[in-house]
């Protein structure tokens, strides 16, 4: 199995892991709250008209992104999943919820996931083709 860090500098590896850990921390916490029926999440998804299926599905996707991000060989796919989930969160904030509360954290997680995607772009052919044109 190929070592995904073999051709990276120590600085890139450090930035990669900092971004992965920040994204994982917030995604894991948000997923935990959604999957454990925290009242704040139930109220939020009721307001969005997505309770309970949407809350549980998004919570599962967040936990899935965390698992994929922590496995070096699948980190690019976890980051891609994280980007998708955070884009959905940002759209929900922009259209229904408002820009208070966890909105800045959604932006931070999105930036961390995009950074992981950029650093690991050579590990997924579709990203390499998309970004290196």
PDB file of C-alpha atoms in Angstrom:
ATOM      1  CA  UNK A   1       0.000   0.000   0.000  1.00  0.00           C
ATOM      2  CA  UNK A   2       1.370   3.407  -1.003  1.00  0.00           C
ATOM      3  CA  UNK A   3       2.388   5.793   1.766  1.00  0.00           C
ATOM      4  CA  UNK A   4       0.348   8.975   1.159  1.00  0.00           C
ATOM      5  CA  UNK A   5       2.967  11.075   2.971  1.00  0.00           C
ATOM      6  CA  UNK A   6       6.040   9.766   1.149  1.00  0.00           C
ATOM      7  CA  UNK A   7       6.532  12.794  -1.116  1.00  0.00           C
ATOM      8  CA  UNK A   8       5.308  15.518   1.266  1.00  0.00           C
ATOM      9  CA  UNK A   9       7.363  17.974   3.229  1.00  0.00           C
ATOM     10  CA  UNK A  10       7.076  18.068   7.017  1.00  0.00           C
ATOM     11  CA  UNK A  11       5.298  21.429   6.756  1.00  0.00           C
ATOM     12  CA  UNK A  12       2.638  20.038   4.414  1.00  0.00           C
ATOM     13  CA  UNK A  13       2.110  17.030   6.664  1.00  0.00           C
ATOM     14  CA  UNK A  14       1.711  19.307   9.680  1.00  0.00           C
ATOM     15  CA  UNK A  15      -0.784  21.600   7.926  1.00  0.00           C
ATOM     16  CA  UNK A  16      -2.647  18.561   6.637  1.00  0.00           C
ATOM     17  CA  UNK A  17      -3.012  17.038  10.101  1.00  0.00           C
ATOM     18  CA  UNK A  18      -3.961  20.324  11.748  1.00  0.00           C
ATOM     19  CA  UNK A  19      -6.715  20.813   9.165  1.00  0.00           C
ATOM     20  CA  UNK A  20      -7.857  17.209   9.490  1.00  0.00           C
ATOM     21  CA  UNK A  21      -8.022  17.394  13.281  1.00  0.00           C
ATOM     22  CA  UNK A  22      -9.909  20.714  13.282  1.00  0.00           C
ATOM     23  CA  UNK A  23     -12.421  19.395  10.748  1.00  0.00           C
ATOM     24  CA  UNK A  24     -12.769  16.076  12.602  1.00  0.00           C
ATOM     25  CA  UNK A  25     -13.282  17.775  15.944  1.00  0.00           C
ATOM     26  CA  UNK A  26     -16.142  19.945  14.776  1.00  0.00           C
ATOM     27  CA  UNK A  27     -17.698  17.315  12.502  1.00  0.00           C
ATOM     28  CA  UNK A  28     -17.564  14.684  15.270  1.00  0.00           C
ATOM     29  CA  UNK A  29     -19.162  17.034  17.794  1.00  0.00           C
ATOM     30  CA  UNK A  30     -21.900  18.107  15.374  1.00  0.00           C
ATOM     31  CA  UNK A  31     -22.555  14.517  14.319  1.00  0.00           C
ATOM     32  CA  UNK A  32     -22.702  13.392  17.941  1.00  0.00           C
ATOM     33  CA  UNK A  33     -25.257  16.082  18.784  1.00  0.00           C
ATOM     34  CA  UNK A  34     -27.404  15.146  15.809  1.00  0.00           C
ATOM     35  CA  UNK A  35     -27.287  11.400  16.454  1.00  0.00           C
ATOM     36  CA  UNK A  36     -27.966  11.716  20.196  1.00  0.00           C
ATOM     37  CA  UNK A  37     -31.099  13.808  19.647  1.00  0.00           C
ATOM     38  CA  UNK A  38     -29.760  16.964  21.301  1.00  0.00           C
ATOM     39  CA  UNK A  39     -32.701  19.328  21.658  1.00  0.00           C
ATOM     40  CA  UNK A  40     -30.913  22.182  19.892  1.00  0.00           C
ATOM     41  CA  UNK A  41     -30.442  19.981  16.815  1.00  0.00           C
ATOM     42  CA  UNK A  42     -34.005  18.661  16.945  1.00  0.00           C
ATOM     43  CA  UNK A  43     -35.300  22.253  17.069  1.00  0.00           C
ATOM     44  CA  UNK A  44     -33.010  23.331  14.226  1.00  0.00           C
ATOM     45  CA  UNK A  45     -34.008  20.485  11.922  1.00  0.00           C
ATOM     46  CA  UNK A  46     -37.671  20.971  12.816  1.00  0.00           C
ATOM     47  CA  UNK A  47     -37.295  24.582  11.648  1.00  0.00           C
ATOM     48  CA  UNK A  48     -35.658  23.334   8.443  1.00  0.00           C
ATOM     49  CA  UNK A  49     -38.433  20.773   7.907  1.00  0.00           C
ATOM     50  CA  UNK A  50     -35.948  17.900   7.954  1.00  0.00           C
ATOM     51  CA  UNK A  51     -36.647  16.317  11.346  1.00  0.00           C
ATOM     52  CA  UNK A  52     -35.827  13.453  12.066  1.00  0.00           C
ATOM     53  CA  UNK A  53     -34.581  11.826   8.853  1.00  0.00           C
ATOM     54  CA  UNK A  54     -32.489  14.801   7.691  1.00  0.00           C
ATOM     55  CA  UNK A  55     -30.888  15.231  11.111  1.00  0.00           C
ATOM     56  CA  UNK A  56     -29.935  11.573  11.381  1.00  0.00           C
ATOM     57  CA  UNK A  57     -28.718  11.366   7.783  1.00  0.00           C
ATOM     58  CA  UNK A  58     -26.547  14.468   8.102  1.00  0.00           C
ATOM     59  CA  UNK A  59     -25.235  13.316  11.482  1.00  0.00           C
ATOM     60  CA  UNK A  60     -24.260   9.992   9.902  1.00  0.00           C
ATOM     61  CA  UNK A  61     -22.564  11.766   7.013  1.00  0.00           C
ATOM     62  CA  UNK A  62     -20.596  13.930   9.460  1.00  0.00           C
ATOM     63  CA  UNK A  63     -19.396  10.884  11.404  1.00  0.00           C
ATOM     64  CA  UNK A  64     -18.573   9.142   8.122  1.00  0.00           C
ATOM     65  CA  UNK A  65     -16.480  12.135   7.051  1.00  0.00           C
ATOM     66  CA  UNK A  66     -14.585  11.975  10.348  1.00  0.00           C
ATOM     67  CA  UNK A  67     -13.781   8.290   9.900  1.00  0.00           C
ATOM     68  CA  UNK A  68     -12.635   8.791   6.311  1.00  0.00           C
ATOM     69  CA  UNK A  69     -10.546  11.847   7.220  1.00  0.00           C
ATOM     70  CA  UNK A  70      -8.665   9.981   9.928  1.00  0.00           C
ATOM     71  CA  UNK A  71      -7.633   7.119   7.639  1.00  0.00           C
ATOM     72  CA  UNK A  72      -4.715   8.439   5.552  1.00  0.00           C
ATOM     73  CA  UNK A  73      -5.631   6.453   2.433  1.00  0.00           C
ATOM     74  CA  UNK A  74      -9.220   7.776   2.415  1.00  0.00           C
ATOM     75  CA  UNK A  75      -8.694  11.312   3.740  1.00  0.00           C
ATOM     76  CA  UNK A  76      -9.367  12.910   0.357  1.00  0.00           C
ATOM     77  CA  UNK A  77     -12.822  11.275   0.249  1.00  0.00           C
ATOM     78  CA  UNK A  78     -13.575  12.326   3.829  1.00  0.00           C
ATOM     79  CA  UNK A  79     -12.598  15.885   2.949  1.00  0.00           C
ATOM     80  CA  UNK A  80     -14.838  15.773  -0.118  1.00  0.00           C
ATOM     81  CA  UNK A  81     -17.731  14.529   2.011  1.00  0.00           C
ATOM     82  CA  UNK A  82     -16.967  17.252   4.572  1.00  0.00           C
ATOM     83  CA  UNK A  83     -17.060  19.901   1.833  1.00  0.00           C
ATOM     84  CA  UNK A  84     -20.467  18.666   0.720  1.00  0.00           C
ATOM     85  CA  UNK A  85     -21.923  18.630   4.216  1.00  0.00           C
ATOM     86  CA  UNK A  86     -20.514  22.067   5.026  1.00  0.00           C
ATOM     87  CA  UNK A  87     -21.796  23.556   1.765  1.00  0.00           C
ATOM     88  CA  UNK A  88     -25.238  22.301   2.767  1.00  0.00           C
ATOM     89  CA  UNK A  89     -24.853  23.833   6.221  1.00  0.00           C
ATOM     90  CA  UNK A  90     -23.751  27.167   4.774  1.00  0.00           C
ATOM     91  CA  UNK A  91     -26.699  27.201   2.358  1.00  0.00           C
ATOM     92  CA  UNK A  92     -29.073  26.419   5.251  1.00  0.00           C
ATOM     93  CA  UNK A  93     -27.578  29.267   7.270  1.00  0.00           C
ATOM     94  CA  UNK A  94     -27.778  31.679   4.350  1.00  0.00           C
ATOM     95  CA  UNK A  95     -31.384  30.877   3.480  1.00  0.00           C
ATOM     96  CA  UNK A  96     -33.212  29.902   6.685  1.00  0.00           C
ATOM     97  CA  UNK A  97     -31.177  29.901   9.875  1.00  0.00           C
ATOM     98  CA  UNK A  98     -29.187  33.129   9.762  1.00  0.00           C
ATOM     99  CA  UNK A  99     -25.505  33.790  10.187  1.00  0.00           C
ATOM    100  CA  UNK A 100     -25.269  33.481  13.972  1.00  0.00           C
ATOM    101  CA  UNK A 101     -24.330  30.521  16.094  1.00  0.00           C
ATOM    102  CA  UNK A 102     -22.178  27.867  14.427  1.00  0.00           C
ATOM    103  CA  UNK A 103     -21.952  29.573  11.013  1.00  0.00           C
ATOM    104  CA  UNK A 104     -18.272  30.624  11.451  1.00  0.00           C
ATOM    105  CA  UNK A 105     -17.409  27.029  12.424  1.00  0.00           C
ATOM    106  CA  UNK A 106     -19.008  25.768   9.209  1.00  0.00           C
ATOM    107  CA  UNK A 107     -16.770  28.153   7.253  1.00  0.00           C
ATOM    108  CA  UNK A 108     -13.705  26.973   9.221  1.00  0.00           C
ATOM    109  CA  UNK A 109     -14.490  23.290   8.613  1.00  0.00           C
ATOM    110  CA  UNK A 110     -15.112  23.995   4.920  1.00  0.00           C
ATOM    111  CA  UNK A 111     -11.729  25.743   4.621  1.00  0.00           C
ATOM    112  CA  UNK A 112      -9.984  22.883   6.428  1.00  0.00           C
ATOM    113  CA  UNK A 113     -11.579  20.288   4.158  1.00  0.00           C
ATOM    114  CA  UNK A 114     -10.696  22.295   1.039  1.00  0.00           C
ATOM    115  CA  UNK A 115      -7.107  22.516   2.288  1.00  0.00           C
ATOM    116  CA  UNK A 116      -6.978  18.736   2.760  1.00  0.00           C
ATOM    117  CA  UNK A 117      -8.382  18.268  -0.744  1.00  0.00           C
ATOM    118  CA  UNK A 118      -5.795  20.609  -2.207  1.00  0.00           C
ATOM    119  CA  UNK A 119      -2.823  19.061  -0.405  1.00  0.00           C
ATOM    120  CA  UNK A 120      -3.966  15.517  -1.244  1.00  0.00           C
ATOM    121  CA  UNK A 121      -5.173  16.309  -4.792  1.00  0.00           C
ATOM    122  CA  UNK A 122      -2.695  13.861  -6.339  1.00  0.00           C
ATOM    123  CA  UNK A 123      -4.266  10.968  -4.428  1.00  0.00           C
ATOM    124  CA  UNK A 124      -7.537  11.130  -6.360  1.00  0.00           C
ATOM    125  CA  UNK A 125      -7.376  11.169 -10.133  1.00  0.00           C
ATOM    126  CA  UNK A 126     -10.571  13.175 -10.553  1.00  0.00           C
ATOM    127  CA  UNK A 127      -9.168  15.955  -8.327  1.00  0.00           C
ATOM    128  CA  UNK A 128      -5.808  15.913 -10.056  1.00  0.00           C
ATOM    129  CA  UNK A 129      -7.520  16.301 -13.427  1.00  0.00           C
ATOM    130  CA  UNK A 130      -9.813  19.050 -12.136  1.00  0.00           C
ATOM    131  CA  UNK A 131      -7.212  21.156 -10.312  1.00  0.00           C
ATOM    132  CA  UNK A 132      -4.117  20.729 -12.451  1.00  0.00           C
ATOM    133  CA  UNK A 133      -5.482  22.049 -15.745  1.00  0.00           C
TER     134      UNK A 133
END
